[in-house]
Coordinates of C-alpha atoms in Angstrom, one line a residue:
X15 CA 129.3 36.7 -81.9
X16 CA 130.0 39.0 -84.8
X17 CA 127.4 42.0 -85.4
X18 CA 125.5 40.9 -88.6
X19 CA 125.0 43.5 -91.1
X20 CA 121.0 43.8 -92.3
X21 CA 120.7 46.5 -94.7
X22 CA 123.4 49.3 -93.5
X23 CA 125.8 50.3 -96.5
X24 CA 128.5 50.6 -94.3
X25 CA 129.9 47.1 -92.7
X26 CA 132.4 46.3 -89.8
X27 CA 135.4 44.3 -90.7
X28 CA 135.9 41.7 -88.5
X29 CA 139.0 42.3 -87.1
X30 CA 136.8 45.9 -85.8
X31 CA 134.8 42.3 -84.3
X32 CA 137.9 41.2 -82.8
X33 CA 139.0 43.9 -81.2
X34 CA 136.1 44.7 -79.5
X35 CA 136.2 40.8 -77.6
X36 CA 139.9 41.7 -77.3
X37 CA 139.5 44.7 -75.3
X38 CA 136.2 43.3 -72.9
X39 CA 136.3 41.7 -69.9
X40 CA 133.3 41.7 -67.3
X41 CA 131.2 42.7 -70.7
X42 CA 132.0 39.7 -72.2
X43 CA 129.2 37.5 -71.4
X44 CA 126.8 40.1 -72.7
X45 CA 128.6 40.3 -75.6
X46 CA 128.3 36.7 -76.3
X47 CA 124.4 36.7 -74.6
X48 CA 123.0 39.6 -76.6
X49 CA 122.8 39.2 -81.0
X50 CA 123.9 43.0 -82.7
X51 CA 122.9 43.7 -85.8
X52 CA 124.0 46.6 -87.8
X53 CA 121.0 48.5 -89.8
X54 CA 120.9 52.2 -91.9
X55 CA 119.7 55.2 -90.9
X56 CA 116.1 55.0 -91.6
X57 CA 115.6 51.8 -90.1
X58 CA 117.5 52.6 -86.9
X59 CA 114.7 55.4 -86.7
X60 CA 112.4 53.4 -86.8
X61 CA 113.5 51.1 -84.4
X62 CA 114.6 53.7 -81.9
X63 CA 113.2 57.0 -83.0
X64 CA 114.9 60.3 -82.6
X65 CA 114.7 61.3 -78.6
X66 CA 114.4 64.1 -76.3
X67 CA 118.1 64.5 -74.8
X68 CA 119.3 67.7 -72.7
X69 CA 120.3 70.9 -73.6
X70 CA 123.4 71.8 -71.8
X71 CA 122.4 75.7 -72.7
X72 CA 118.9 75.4 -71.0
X73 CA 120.6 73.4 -68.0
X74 CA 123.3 75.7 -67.1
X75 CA 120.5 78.1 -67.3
X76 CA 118.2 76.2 -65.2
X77 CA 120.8 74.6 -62.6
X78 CA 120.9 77.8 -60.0
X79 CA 116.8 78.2 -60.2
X80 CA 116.8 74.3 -59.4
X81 CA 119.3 74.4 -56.6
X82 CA 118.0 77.2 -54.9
X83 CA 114.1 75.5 -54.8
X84 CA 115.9 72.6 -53.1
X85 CA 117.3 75.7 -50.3
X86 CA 113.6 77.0 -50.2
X87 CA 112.2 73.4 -49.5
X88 CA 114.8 72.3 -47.2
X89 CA 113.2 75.9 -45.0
X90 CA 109.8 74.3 -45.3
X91 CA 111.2 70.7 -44.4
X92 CA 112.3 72.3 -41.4
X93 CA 108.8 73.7 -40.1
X94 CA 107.5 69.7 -40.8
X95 CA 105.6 70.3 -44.0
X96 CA 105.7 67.2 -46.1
X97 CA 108.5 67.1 -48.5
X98 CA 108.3 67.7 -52.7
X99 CA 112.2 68.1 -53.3
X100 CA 112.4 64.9 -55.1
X101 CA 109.8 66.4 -57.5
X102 CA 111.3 69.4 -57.9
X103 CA 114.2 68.2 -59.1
X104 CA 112.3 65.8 -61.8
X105 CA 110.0 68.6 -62.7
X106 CA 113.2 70.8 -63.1
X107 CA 115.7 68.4 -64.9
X108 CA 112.9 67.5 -67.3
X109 CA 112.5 70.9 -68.2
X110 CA 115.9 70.4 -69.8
X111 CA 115.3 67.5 -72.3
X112 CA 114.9 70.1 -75.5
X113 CA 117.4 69.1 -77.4
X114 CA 116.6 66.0 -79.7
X115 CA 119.1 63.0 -81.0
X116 CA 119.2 60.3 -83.6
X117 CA 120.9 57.5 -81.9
X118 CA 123.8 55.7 -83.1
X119 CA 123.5 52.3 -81.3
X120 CA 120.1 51.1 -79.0
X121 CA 120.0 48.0 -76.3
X122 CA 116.8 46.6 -75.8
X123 CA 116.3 44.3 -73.0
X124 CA 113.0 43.1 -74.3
X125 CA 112.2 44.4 -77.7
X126 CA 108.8 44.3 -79.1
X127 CA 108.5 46.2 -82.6
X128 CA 105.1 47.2 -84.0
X129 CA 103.7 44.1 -86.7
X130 CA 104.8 46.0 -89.5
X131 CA 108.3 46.6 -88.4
X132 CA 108.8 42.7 -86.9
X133 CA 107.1 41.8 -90.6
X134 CA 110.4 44.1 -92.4
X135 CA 113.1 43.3 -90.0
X136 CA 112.4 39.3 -90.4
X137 CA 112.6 40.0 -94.3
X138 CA 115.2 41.8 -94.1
X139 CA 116.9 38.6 -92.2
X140 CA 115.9 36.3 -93.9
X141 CA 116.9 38.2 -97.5
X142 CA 120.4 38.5 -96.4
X143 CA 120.7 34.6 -94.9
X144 CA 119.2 33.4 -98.1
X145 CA 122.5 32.1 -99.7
X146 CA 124.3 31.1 -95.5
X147 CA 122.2 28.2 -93.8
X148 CA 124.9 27.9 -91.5
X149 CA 124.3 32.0 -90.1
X150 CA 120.8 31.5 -90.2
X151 CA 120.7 28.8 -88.1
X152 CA 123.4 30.3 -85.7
X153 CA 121.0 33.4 -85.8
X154 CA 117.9 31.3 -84.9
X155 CA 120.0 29.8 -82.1
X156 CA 120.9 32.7 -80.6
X157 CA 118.0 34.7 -81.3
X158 CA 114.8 32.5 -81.4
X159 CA 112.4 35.0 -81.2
X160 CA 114.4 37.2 -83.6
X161 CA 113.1 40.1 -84.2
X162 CA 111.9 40.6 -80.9
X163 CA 113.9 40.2 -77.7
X164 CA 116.9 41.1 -76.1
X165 CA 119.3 42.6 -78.8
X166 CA 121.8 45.6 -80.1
X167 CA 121.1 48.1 -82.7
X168 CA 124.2 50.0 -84.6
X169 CA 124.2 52.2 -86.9
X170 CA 127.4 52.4 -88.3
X171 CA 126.8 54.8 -91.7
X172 CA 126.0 57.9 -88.6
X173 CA 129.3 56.2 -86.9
X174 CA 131.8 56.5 -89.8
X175 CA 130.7 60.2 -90.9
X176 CA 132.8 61.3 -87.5
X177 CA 136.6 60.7 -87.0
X178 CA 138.4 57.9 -86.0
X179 CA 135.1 55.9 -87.2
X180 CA 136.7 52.4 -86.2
X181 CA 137.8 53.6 -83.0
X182 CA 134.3 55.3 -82.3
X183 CA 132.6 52.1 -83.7
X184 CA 134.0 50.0 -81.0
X185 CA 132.9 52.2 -77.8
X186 CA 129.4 52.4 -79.2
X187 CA 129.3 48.7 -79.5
X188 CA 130.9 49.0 -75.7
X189 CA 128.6 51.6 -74.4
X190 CA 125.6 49.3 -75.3
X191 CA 127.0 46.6 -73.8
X192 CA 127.1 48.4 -70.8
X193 CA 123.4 48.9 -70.6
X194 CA 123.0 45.2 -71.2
X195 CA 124.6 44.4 -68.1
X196 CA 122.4 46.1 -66.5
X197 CA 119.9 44.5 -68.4
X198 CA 116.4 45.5 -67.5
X199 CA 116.4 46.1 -64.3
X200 CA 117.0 49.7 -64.3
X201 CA 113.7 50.2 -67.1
X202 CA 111.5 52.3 -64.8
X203 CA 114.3 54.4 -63.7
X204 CA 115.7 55.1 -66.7
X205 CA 112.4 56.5 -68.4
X206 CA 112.6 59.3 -65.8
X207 CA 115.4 61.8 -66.5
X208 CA 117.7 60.7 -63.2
X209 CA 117.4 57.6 -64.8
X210 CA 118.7 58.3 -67.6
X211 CA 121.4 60.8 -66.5
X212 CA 122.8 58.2 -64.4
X213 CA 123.2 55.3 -66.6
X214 CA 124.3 57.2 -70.1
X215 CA 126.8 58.9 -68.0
X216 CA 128.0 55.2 -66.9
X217 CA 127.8 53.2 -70.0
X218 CA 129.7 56.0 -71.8
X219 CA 132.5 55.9 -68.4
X220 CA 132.6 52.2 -69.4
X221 CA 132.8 52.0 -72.7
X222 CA 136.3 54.9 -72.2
X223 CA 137.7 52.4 -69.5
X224 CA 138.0 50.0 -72.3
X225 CA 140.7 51.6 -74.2
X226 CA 144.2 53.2 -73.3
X227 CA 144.9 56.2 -72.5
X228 CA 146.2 57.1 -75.9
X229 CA 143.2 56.1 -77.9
X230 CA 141.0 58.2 -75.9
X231 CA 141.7 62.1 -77.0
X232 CA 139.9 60.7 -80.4
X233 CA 136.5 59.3 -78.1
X234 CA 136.6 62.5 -75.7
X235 CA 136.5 64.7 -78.7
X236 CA 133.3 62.8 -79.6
X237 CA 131.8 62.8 -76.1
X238 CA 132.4 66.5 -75.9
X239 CA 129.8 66.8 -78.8
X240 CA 127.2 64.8 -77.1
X241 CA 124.2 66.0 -74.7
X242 CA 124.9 66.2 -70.9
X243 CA 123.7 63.3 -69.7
X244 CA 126.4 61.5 -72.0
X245 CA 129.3 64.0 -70.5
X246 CA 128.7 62.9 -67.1
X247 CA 130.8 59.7 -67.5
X248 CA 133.6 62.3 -66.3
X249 CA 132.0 62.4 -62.6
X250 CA 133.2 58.8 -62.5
X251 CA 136.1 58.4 -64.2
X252 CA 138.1 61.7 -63.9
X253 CA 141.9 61.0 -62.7
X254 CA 141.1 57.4 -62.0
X255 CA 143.7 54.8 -62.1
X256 CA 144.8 52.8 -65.4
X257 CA 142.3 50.0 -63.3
X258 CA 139.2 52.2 -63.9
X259 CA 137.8 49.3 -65.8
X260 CA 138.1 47.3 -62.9
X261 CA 136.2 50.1 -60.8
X262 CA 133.4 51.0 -62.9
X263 CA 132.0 47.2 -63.0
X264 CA 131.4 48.1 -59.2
X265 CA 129.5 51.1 -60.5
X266 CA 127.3 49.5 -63.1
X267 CA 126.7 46.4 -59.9
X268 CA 125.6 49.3 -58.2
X269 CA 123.1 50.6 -60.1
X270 CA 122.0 47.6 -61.2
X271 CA 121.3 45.8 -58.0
X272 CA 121.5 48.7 -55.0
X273 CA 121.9 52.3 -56.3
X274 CA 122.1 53.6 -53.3
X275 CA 125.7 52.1 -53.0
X276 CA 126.8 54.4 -56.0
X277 CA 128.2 57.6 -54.7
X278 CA 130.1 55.6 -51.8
X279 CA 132.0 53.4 -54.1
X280 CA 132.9 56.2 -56.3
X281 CA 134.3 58.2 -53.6
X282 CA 135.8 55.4 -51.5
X283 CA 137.8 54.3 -54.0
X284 CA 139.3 57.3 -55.1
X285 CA 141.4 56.9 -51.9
X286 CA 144.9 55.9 -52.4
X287 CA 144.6 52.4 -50.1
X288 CA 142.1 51.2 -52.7
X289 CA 143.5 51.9 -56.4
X290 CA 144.7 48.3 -56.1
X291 CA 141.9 46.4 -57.5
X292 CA 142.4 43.4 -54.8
X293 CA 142.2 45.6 -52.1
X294 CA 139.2 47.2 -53.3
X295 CA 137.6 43.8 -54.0
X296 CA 138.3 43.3 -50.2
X297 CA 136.2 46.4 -49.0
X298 CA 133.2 45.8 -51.1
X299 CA 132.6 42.0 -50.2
X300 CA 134.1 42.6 -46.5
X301 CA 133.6 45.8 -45.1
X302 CA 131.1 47.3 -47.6
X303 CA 128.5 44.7 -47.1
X304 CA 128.0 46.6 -43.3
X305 CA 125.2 48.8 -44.3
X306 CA 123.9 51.3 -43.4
X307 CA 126.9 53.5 -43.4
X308 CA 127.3 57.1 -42.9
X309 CA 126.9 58.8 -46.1
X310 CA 127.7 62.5 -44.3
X311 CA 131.0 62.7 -45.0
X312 CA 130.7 61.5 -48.4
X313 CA 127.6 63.7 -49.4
X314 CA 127.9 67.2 -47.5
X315 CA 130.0 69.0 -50.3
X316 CA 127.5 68.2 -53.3
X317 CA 125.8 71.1 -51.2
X318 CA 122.5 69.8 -51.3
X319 CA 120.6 71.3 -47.7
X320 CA 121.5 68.4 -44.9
X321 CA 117.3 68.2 -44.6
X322 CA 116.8 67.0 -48.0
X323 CA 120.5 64.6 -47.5
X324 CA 118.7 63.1 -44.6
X325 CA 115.6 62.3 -45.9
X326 CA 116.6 61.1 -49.0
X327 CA 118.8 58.0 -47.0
X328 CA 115.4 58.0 -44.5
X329 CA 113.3 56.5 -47.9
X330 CA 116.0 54.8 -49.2
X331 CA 116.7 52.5 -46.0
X332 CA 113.3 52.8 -44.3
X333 CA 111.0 53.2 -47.2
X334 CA 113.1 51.1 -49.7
X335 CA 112.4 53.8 -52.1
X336 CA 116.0 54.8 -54.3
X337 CA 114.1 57.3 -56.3
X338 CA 115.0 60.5 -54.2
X339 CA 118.6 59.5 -53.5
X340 CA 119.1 58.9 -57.2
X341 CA 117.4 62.3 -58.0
X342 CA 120.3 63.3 -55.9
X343 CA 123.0 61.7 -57.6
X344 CA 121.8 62.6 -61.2
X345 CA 121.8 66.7 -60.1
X346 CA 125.3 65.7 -58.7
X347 CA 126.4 64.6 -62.1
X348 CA 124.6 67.4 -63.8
X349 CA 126.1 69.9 -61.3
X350 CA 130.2 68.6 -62.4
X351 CA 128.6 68.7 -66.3
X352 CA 127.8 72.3 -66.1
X353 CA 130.6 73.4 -63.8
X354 CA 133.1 71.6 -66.7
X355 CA 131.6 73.8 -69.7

């Protein structure tokens, strides 16, 4: 379905529309699942106010104090004292979040706007259906509890002040697409800041497998402006193969139904025998199905302390907690963020 436009001064053409169904593939049922609508500036902030993101300045800063409380605990681990890693890495990675954003798209996988604002959005509707009986009612049918639900937010006027505005317009659209395959099950751990690390780092990795090659200096120029958490799509996709697409719908699976599976695709298939998409296929429903595996060999050389490793996969499998593991994996990415300026 093509993005209606409420009240945003700038619209999207809809062969912009076009190309965005053109380019998706395992995204496509969202795209046809979840209703967009395209809104201005001041009612996007209202919608999804202006949030707390990272400050890559304070993180670089904070990184080596953070890493070396995870060295001090791993000593304590050792002499069996109950461990508190996992929180110092929240406690230290929230420290971070000083920057602030205005957001250019929002998913919502069950929206639920104060009265006043579901009172203006459904006037808003209903002002610019008025004279098309036909939209409204394919509006109602997709959307029947319009305002409220699941649904997209762009904002395309803060979209086409940057360059290559069509270009950018579609892997916003993309990037919240993304999140709506995950959907909601990820809610909890995304309103903690591993949570949020991981999966902005992802949807922004899926929405660049989307395009070619040669459409994406315009994007990374873009991405290279954002906060950290958005730059980490580069941990997945760096010197991937023209497939990547294929690849990082294993990664948002992952984190959508078993997170601790993450950092094992991503490093298995990096592996030559696997950049064929069929014989990748073949090791996640055949082989990779055989858990628990080793993680050793694919973890030692984030140089996290073995202790903290180990008991991080201990509450995973035995405690069915993903929490710590995932605490893990978002320092990872911040770790290759910092390290690439």
């Amino acid at each position: 379905m093509i993005g209606i436009n409420l009240n945003s001064d700038t619209d999207a053409p809809k062969y912009i529309w076009n190309k965005i169904y053109g380019r998706l593939t395992y995204l496509t049922p969202a795209y046809e699942r979840v209703p967009i609508y395209l809104v201005d500036e001041a009612t996007m902030d209202r919608i999804h106010p202006p949030e707390r993101s990272l400050s890559m300045d304070v993180l670089k800063e904070r990184l080596p104090g953070i890493m070396g409380r995870l060295e001090e605990e791993a000593e304590r681990m050792r002499e069996e004292e109950l461990p508190r890693w996992a929180s110092i890495i929240e406690e230290g990675l929230n420290a971070c979040f000083t920057s602030q954003m205005s957001a250019l798209g929002a998913y919502f996988h069950d929206f639920q706007p104060q009265p006043e604002l579901a009172h203006d959005l459904t006037n808003i509707l209903e002002e610019r259906t008025k004279y098309d009986k036909a939209l409204k009612e394919q509006i109602r049918a997709q959307h029947p509890r319009l305002p409220a639900g699941e649904v997209i937010f762009i904002c395309p006027e803060r979209i086409y002040r940057h360059e290559k505005p069509e270009l950018l317009f579609q892997k916003v659209v993309i990037h919240e697409l993304a999140h709506a395959y995950v959907g909601g099950e990820r809610n909890e751990d995304y309103r903690r800041g591993y949570g949020r690390v991981i999966e902005e780092s992802l949807a922004n990795a899926v929405a660049l497998s989307h395009f070619r090659r040669k459409e994406t200096p315009a994007l990374k120029a873009f991405i290279a402006t954002q906060p950290p958490e958005y730059r980490g799509c580069y941990f997945w996709i760096d010197n991937l193969s023209t497939n990547e697409h294929l690849f990082m719908r294993y990664h948002l699976e992952h984190w959508r139904n078993r997170p601790v599976n993450l950092l094992l695709a991503k490093h298995v298939f990096r592996h030559p025998i696997f950049r064929d998409p069929d014989e990748f296929e073949f090791f996640i429903h055949k082989i990779f199905r055989r858990q628990p595996l080793s993680y050793w060999y694919f973890l030692d050389h984030w140089g996290f302390p073995r202790e903290i490793l180990k008991d991080a996969l201990e509450q995973n499998y035995e405690k069915n907690n993903h929490r710590p593991l995932c605490n893990l994996i978002s320092l990872a990415i911040l770790q290759f963020v910092a390290e690439q300026g």
